[in-house]
Amino acid sequence: MHVLPSRPLRARRGPALGGIAQVPGDKSISQRALILGALAAGETRISGLLESGDVESTAGALRALGAELTRLGPGAWQVRGVAGQWRQPAGPLDFGNSGTGSRLMMGALATTPIAVTFTGDASLRSRPMARVLEPLTALGARYEGEGPKALMPVTLHGAKDAPAIDLHVPIASAQVKSALLLAALGADGTTRVTQETPTRDHTEKMLKAFGADIRVTPLARGEEISLRGPVRLTGCAVEVPRDPSSAAFPLVAALIVPGSEIFLPGILLNERRAGLIETLLEMGADITVEDKRVSGGEEIGDLKVRHSQLHGIEVPADRTAAMIDEYPVLAVAAAFARGTTRMRGLDELRVKESDRLAAIAAGLTANGAHAVIAGDDLIVEGMAKVPGGGTVATHMDHRIAMSFLVMGLASERPVTVDDTGMIATSFPDFERLMAGLGASLEAA
Ligand code: S3P
């Protein structure tokens, strides 16, 4: 794992932003491509892979478990999988900052009879793992972790003969759902996973592409996913589209910096990830989606974004799953909108890389914007001129760092972010890409 230095940065108002923003590959799909490739028999070729701290942590863990991963060129990787036979790793697996990598791997290891210790950085060690580990015990896995939340380091003992069972996922988490589906690959018979709020479906789509017998049935509320095990996955080719969660930063920057116009080619448009675009359009954003097409089994398109006077709206709680990672930057957009934006049902933000709900409110307030937390809602009162001038505590959270740098590009006075080292976990090229669009970012 990389030790990422703390690097304060300051963003200041400058001229209009313009140009083409080639954002990196999708983090969720990149993680899954490596994990399924490592689990499968034979070779998986990946193009467009996100090469970031989180993905490297997962790659390191997969190597320790016996998979062969080779970088062939920028974003081009070859994986030779273990054909379902993970090797007992020599020591603990360190997942750095990555909730997705660690939680999906807990599922992938739960039906293999080896003992694996999971650890990570201070942020990951404070995040609840019980939400994944507890349901895995129904398949016969056991775990040891700290306290009722099962904080890392945790040791997972995979089950020897896992039975297929019915599992309900009570929270709107794609990580939990995905972990259960990966565990079901090693169970004997048909596992059924139900979830009331449909969440991102990359695991389901990719499992199908790797040869699993998986079916999704809509229910009156939510959906049921059934998977027949045991499954031997077969390696295949994976094309990773560009990440809408990373695109969100230049996109919002262009909306709030007067005169801007930017172009974002090849962005993933999966409807379970598209909540931010839907919300910004409701707020009056000038975003056009061009040349919709299918790539690697996912819909993608090119986005043209122009500076817009936004207005406040109410964002319904049933949209959280489709934009769970985009609330920090949406809150920044809302600070520049006319009127009030109320974002409902944000309880899950409290267990992200930081307590994001608190970090967003604190960052806005530190810069003279008006934000209050009411229960699980965030209310932002827009202003014609956002004062800025504050320093934002990132709490080891990449999306907090990038969101407030975006804010500084349009606020009256510069915004300082105390630590930008973590940006490399998801978007290592962020600073260079933003500078290429004309953003003024400088060491603080
Ligand atoms: C992810 C799911 C989401 C999201 C995370 C990536 C995934 O987490 O916040 O960044 O790839 O499955 P939850 O499943 O905890 O909501």
Short mmCIF file of N, CA and C in Angstrom, two decimals, residues 266-271 274 277 281 288-295 298-303:
data_model
loop_
_atom_site.label_atom_id
_atom_site.label_comp_id
_atom_site.label_asym_id
_atom_site.label_seq_id
_atom_site.Cartn_x
_atom_site.Cartn_y
_atom_site.Cartn_z
N GLY A 266 -17.40 9.58 -23.26
CA GLY A 266 -17.41 8.17 -22.84
C GLY A 266 -17.75 7.90 -21.38
N ILE A 267 -18.70 8.65 -20.84
CA ILE A 267 -19.03 8.49 -19.41
C ILE A 267 -20.09 7.39 -19.23
N LEU A 268 -19.90 6.54 -18.24
CA LEU A 268 -20.88 5.51 -17.89
C LEU A 268 -22.22 6.16 -17.56
N LEU A 269 -23.31 5.67 -18.21
CA LEU A 269 -24.63 6.26 -17.98
C LEU A 269 -25.58 5.28 -17.29
N ASN A 270 -25.07 4.15 -16.81
CA ASN A 270 -25.91 3.17 -16.08
C ASN A 270 -26.92 3.92 -15.21
N GLU A 271 -28.21 3.61 -15.36
CA GLU A 271 -29.24 4.41 -14.67
C GLU A 271 -29.14 4.34 -13.15
N ALA A 274 -26.84 7.30 -12.31
CA ALA A 274 -27.05 8.57 -13.02
C ALA A 274 -27.83 9.60 -12.22
N ILE A 277 -26.78 13.50 -12.55
CA ILE A 277 -27.17 14.20 -13.79
C ILE A 277 -28.66 14.53 -13.73
N LEU A 281 -30.03 18.36 -13.75
CA LEU A 281 -30.96 18.81 -14.80
C LEU A 281 -32.20 19.44 -14.16
N THR A 288 -25.89 18.32 -21.87
CA THR A 288 -26.50 17.51 -22.93
C THR A 288 -25.72 16.21 -23.07
N VAL A 289 -26.47 15.15 -23.29
CA VAL A 289 -25.87 13.83 -23.44
C VAL A 289 -25.90 13.48 -24.92
N GLU A 290 -24.73 13.23 -25.48
CA GLU A 290 -24.65 12.96 -26.92
C GLU A 290 -24.11 11.55 -27.18
N ASP A 291 -24.47 11.04 -28.34
CA ASP A 291 -23.92 9.78 -28.84
C ASP A 291 -23.98 8.65 -27.81
N LYS A 292 -25.19 8.38 -27.33
CA LYS A 292 -25.35 7.25 -26.40
C LYS A 292 -25.02 5.96 -27.13
N ARG A 293 -24.26 5.10 -26.50
CA ARG A 293 -23.86 3.85 -27.14
C ARG A 293 -23.59 2.81 -26.06
N VAL A 294 -23.36 1.57 -26.48
CA VAL A 294 -23.07 0.52 -25.50
C VAL A 294 -21.61 0.12 -25.64
N SER A 295 -20.94 0.03 -24.49
CA SER A 295 -19.54 -0.40 -24.49
C SER A 295 -19.34 -1.32 -23.30
N GLU A 298 -22.31 -1.88 -20.97
CA GLU A 298 -22.86 -0.74 -20.23
C GLU A 298 -23.16 0.40 -21.19
N GLU A 299 -24.20 1.19 -20.90
CA GLU A 299 -24.48 2.36 -21.72
C GLU A 299 -23.49 3.48 -21.35
N ILE A 300 -22.94 4.10 -22.39
CA ILE A 300 -22.06 5.25 -22.15
C ILE A 300 -22.52 6.40 -23.07
N GLY A 301 -22.01 7.59 -22.84
CA GLY A 301 -22.33 8.72 -23.70
C GLY A 301 -21.36 9.86 -23.43
N ASP A 302 -21.42 10.88 -24.29
CA ASP A 302 -20.56 12.06 -24.14
C ASP A 302 -21.39 13.19 -23.52
N LEU A 303 -20.82 13.90 -22.58
CA LEU A 303 -21.55 14.97 -21.91
C LEU A 303 -20.97 16.32 -22.32
#
